[in-house]
Short mmCIF file of C-alpha atoms in Angstrom, two decimals:
data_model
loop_
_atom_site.label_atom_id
_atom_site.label_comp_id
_atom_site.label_asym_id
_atom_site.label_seq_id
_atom_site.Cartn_x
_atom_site.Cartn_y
_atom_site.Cartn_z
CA UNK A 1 -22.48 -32.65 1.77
CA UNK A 2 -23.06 -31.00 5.11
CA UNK A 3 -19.59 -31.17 6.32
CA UNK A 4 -18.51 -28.89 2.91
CA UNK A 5 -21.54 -26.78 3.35
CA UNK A 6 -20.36 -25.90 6.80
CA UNK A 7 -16.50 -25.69 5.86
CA UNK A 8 -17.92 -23.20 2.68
CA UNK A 9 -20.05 -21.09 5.60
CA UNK A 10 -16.99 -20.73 7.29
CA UNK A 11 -14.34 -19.68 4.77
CA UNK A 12 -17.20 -17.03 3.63
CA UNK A 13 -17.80 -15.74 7.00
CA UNK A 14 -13.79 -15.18 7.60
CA UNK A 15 -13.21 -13.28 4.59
CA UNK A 16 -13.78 -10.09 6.43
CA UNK A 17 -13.76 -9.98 10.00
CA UNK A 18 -13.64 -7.33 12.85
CA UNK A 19 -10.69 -8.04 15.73
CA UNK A 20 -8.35 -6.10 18.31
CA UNK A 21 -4.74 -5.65 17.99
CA UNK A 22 -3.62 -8.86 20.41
CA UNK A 23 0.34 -8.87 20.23
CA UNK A 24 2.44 -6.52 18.24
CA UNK A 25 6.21 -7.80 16.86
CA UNK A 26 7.64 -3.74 15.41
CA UNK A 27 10.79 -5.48 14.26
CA UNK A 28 9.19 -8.35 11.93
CA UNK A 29 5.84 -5.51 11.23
CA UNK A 30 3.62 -8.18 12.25
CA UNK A 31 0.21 -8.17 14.61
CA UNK A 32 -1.73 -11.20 16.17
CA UNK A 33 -5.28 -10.07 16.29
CA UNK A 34 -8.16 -10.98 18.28
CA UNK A 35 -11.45 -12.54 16.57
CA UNK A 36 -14.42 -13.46 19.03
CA UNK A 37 -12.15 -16.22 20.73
CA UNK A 38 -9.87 -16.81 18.41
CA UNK A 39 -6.27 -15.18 17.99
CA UNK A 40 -4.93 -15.28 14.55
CA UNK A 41 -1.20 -16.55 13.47
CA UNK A 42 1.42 -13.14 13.26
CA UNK A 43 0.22 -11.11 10.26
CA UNK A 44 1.61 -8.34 8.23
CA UNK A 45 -0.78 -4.53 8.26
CA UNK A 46 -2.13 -2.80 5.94
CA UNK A 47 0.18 0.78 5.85
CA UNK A 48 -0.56 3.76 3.45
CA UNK A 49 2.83 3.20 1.53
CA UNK A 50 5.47 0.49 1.17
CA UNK A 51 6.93 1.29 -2.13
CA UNK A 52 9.77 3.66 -3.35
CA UNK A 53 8.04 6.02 -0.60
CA UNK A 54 7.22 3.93 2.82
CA UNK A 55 5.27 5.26 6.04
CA UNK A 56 5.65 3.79 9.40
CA UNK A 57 2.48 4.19 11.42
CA UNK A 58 1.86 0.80 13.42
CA UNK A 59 -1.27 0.03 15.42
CA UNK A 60 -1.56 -0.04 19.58
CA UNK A 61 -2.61 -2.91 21.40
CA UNK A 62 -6.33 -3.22 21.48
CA UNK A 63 -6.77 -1.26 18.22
CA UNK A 64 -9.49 -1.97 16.35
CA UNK A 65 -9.37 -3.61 12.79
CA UNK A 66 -10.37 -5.37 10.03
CA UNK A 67 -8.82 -8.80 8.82
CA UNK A 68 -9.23 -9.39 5.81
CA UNK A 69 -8.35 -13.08 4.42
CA UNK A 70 -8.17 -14.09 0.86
CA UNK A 71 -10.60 -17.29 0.64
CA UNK A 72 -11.45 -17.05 4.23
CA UNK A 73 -8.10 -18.17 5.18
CA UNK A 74 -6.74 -16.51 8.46
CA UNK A 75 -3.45 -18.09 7.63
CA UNK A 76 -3.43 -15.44 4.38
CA UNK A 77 -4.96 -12.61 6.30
CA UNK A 78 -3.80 -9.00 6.08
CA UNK A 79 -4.76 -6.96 8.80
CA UNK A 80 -6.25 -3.58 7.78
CA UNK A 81 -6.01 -0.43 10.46
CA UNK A 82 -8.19 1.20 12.02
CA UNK A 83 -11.47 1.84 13.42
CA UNK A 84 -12.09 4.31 16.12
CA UNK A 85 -13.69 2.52 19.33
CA UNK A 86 -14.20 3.45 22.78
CA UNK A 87 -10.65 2.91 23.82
CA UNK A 88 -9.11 4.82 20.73
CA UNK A 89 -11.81 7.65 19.94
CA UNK A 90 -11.03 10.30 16.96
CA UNK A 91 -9.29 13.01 17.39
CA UNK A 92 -11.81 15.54 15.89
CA UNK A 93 -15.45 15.76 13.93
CA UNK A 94 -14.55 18.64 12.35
CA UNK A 95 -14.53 17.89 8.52
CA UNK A 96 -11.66 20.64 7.61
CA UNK A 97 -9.45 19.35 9.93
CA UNK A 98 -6.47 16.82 9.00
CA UNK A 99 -5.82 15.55 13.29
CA UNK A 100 -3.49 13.77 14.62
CA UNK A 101 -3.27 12.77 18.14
CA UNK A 102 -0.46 10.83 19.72
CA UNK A 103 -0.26 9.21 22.94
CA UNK A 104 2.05 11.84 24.88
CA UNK A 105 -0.70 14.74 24.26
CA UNK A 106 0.77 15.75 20.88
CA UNK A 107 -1.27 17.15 18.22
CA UNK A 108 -0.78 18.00 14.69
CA UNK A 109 -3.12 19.69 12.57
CA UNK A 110 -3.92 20.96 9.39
CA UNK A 111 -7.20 22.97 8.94
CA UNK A 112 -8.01 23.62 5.51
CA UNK A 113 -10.36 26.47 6.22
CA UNK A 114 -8.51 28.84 8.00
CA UNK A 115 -5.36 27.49 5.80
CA UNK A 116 -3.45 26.93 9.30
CA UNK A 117 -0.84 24.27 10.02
CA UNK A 118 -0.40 24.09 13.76
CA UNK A 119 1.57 21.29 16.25
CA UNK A 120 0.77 21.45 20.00
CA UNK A 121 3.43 19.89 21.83
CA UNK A 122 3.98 18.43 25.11
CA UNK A 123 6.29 19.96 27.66
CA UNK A 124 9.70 18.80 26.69
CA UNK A 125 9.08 18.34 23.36
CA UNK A 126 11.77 19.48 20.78
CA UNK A 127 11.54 20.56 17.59
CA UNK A 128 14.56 20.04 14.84
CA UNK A 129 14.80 20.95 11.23
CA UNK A 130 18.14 20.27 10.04
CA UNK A 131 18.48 20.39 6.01
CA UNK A 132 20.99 23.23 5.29
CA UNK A 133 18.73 25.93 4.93
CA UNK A 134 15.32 26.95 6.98
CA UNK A 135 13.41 29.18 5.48
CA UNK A 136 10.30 31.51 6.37
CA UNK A 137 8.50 33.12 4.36
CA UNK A 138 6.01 34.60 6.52
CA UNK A 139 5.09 38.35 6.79
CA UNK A 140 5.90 38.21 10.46
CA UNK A 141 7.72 35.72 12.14
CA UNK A 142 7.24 35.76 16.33
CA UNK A 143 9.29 34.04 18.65
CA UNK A 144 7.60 34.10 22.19
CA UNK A 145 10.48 32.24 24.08
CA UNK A 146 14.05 32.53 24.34
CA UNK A 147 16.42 32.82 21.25
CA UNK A 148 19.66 31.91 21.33
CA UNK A 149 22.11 32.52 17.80
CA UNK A 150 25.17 30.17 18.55
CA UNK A 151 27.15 31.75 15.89
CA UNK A 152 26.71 34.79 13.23
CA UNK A 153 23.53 36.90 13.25
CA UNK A 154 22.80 39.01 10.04
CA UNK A 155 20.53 41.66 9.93
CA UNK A 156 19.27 42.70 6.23
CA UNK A 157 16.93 45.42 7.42
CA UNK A 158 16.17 47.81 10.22
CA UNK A 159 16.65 46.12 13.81
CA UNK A 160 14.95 47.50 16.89
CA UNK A 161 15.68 46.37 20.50
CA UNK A 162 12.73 48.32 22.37
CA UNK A 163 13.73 46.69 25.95
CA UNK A 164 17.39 47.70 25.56
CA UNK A 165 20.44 45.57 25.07
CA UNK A 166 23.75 43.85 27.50
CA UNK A 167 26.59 43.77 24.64
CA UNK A 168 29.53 41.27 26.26
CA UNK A 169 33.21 41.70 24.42
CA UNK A 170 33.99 39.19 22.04
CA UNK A 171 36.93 36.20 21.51
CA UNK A 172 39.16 39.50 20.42
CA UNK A 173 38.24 41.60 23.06
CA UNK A 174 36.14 44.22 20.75
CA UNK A 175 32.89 45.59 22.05
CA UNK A 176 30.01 45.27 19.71
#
């Protein structure tokens, strides 16, 4: 009776445990995890969707998680993302902000207060939107960098070039 009694202790005890990230296969979307000394079999995580709309957001190495295993069974376990630590810390405490923070230094945010969407970028970053159509619908729109129009520019209101203008002929040899 004592051996079952201690089997039963441990299948209860496994049910939910705390681990690291151990070993990470992207390809097969599989993590070994870290228990006290043990290191479980390759295991599938937890994502926010993996239906007819699918995310892709795996854990890093060390990450912080929670296994959990149906009847205590690491063999079964499904490994459930994430809990900030000491190595991985959050992003913000503000309660309005929607963070987050990627290893390179990137940072997107949302803050539902101020109703402001904003992306900080490292150096080098770039930026592509490429559906047929972009469109703003901002009151003003302020480009702080260089602009370069690599074919037709329309202008559908008044246009004012306060620091002057260097007009180069065209293919045909007009001046605009």
């Amino acid at each position: 009776m004592t051996a079952d009694y201690s089997e039963l202790l441990r299948l209860l005890l496994n049910l939910i445990r705390f681990g690291t990230i151990a070993d990470i296969d992207h390809d097969a979307q599989r993590v070994r995890v870290q228990v006290g000394k043990n290191t479980t079999t390759w295991r599938p995580w937890i994502n926010m969707r993996a239906g007819d709309a699918q995310t892709w957001f795996p854990p890093s190495l060390g990450e912080q998680v929670i296994v959990l295993s149906p009847e205590g069974d690491f063999t079964q376990a499904a490994i459930l993302p994430a809990i900030y630590s000491d190595k991985f810390k959050s992003p913000s405490s503000n309660p309005a902000y929607h963070t987050t923070r990627y290893s390179d230094g990137a940072i997107v945010q949302y803050d539902r207060e101020s109703h402001t969407l904003s992306a900080t970028l490292p150096d080098g970053t770039s930026v592509t939107a490429a559906p047929g159509l972009v469109t703003s619908n901002a009151e003003d729109t302020i480009c702080t960098g260089n602009l370069t129009v690599k074919k037709n520019l329309t202008v559908e209101g008044f246009a004012a070039l306060n620091a002057g203008m260097n007009v180069k002929a065209s293919k045909a040899g007009i001046n605009t």
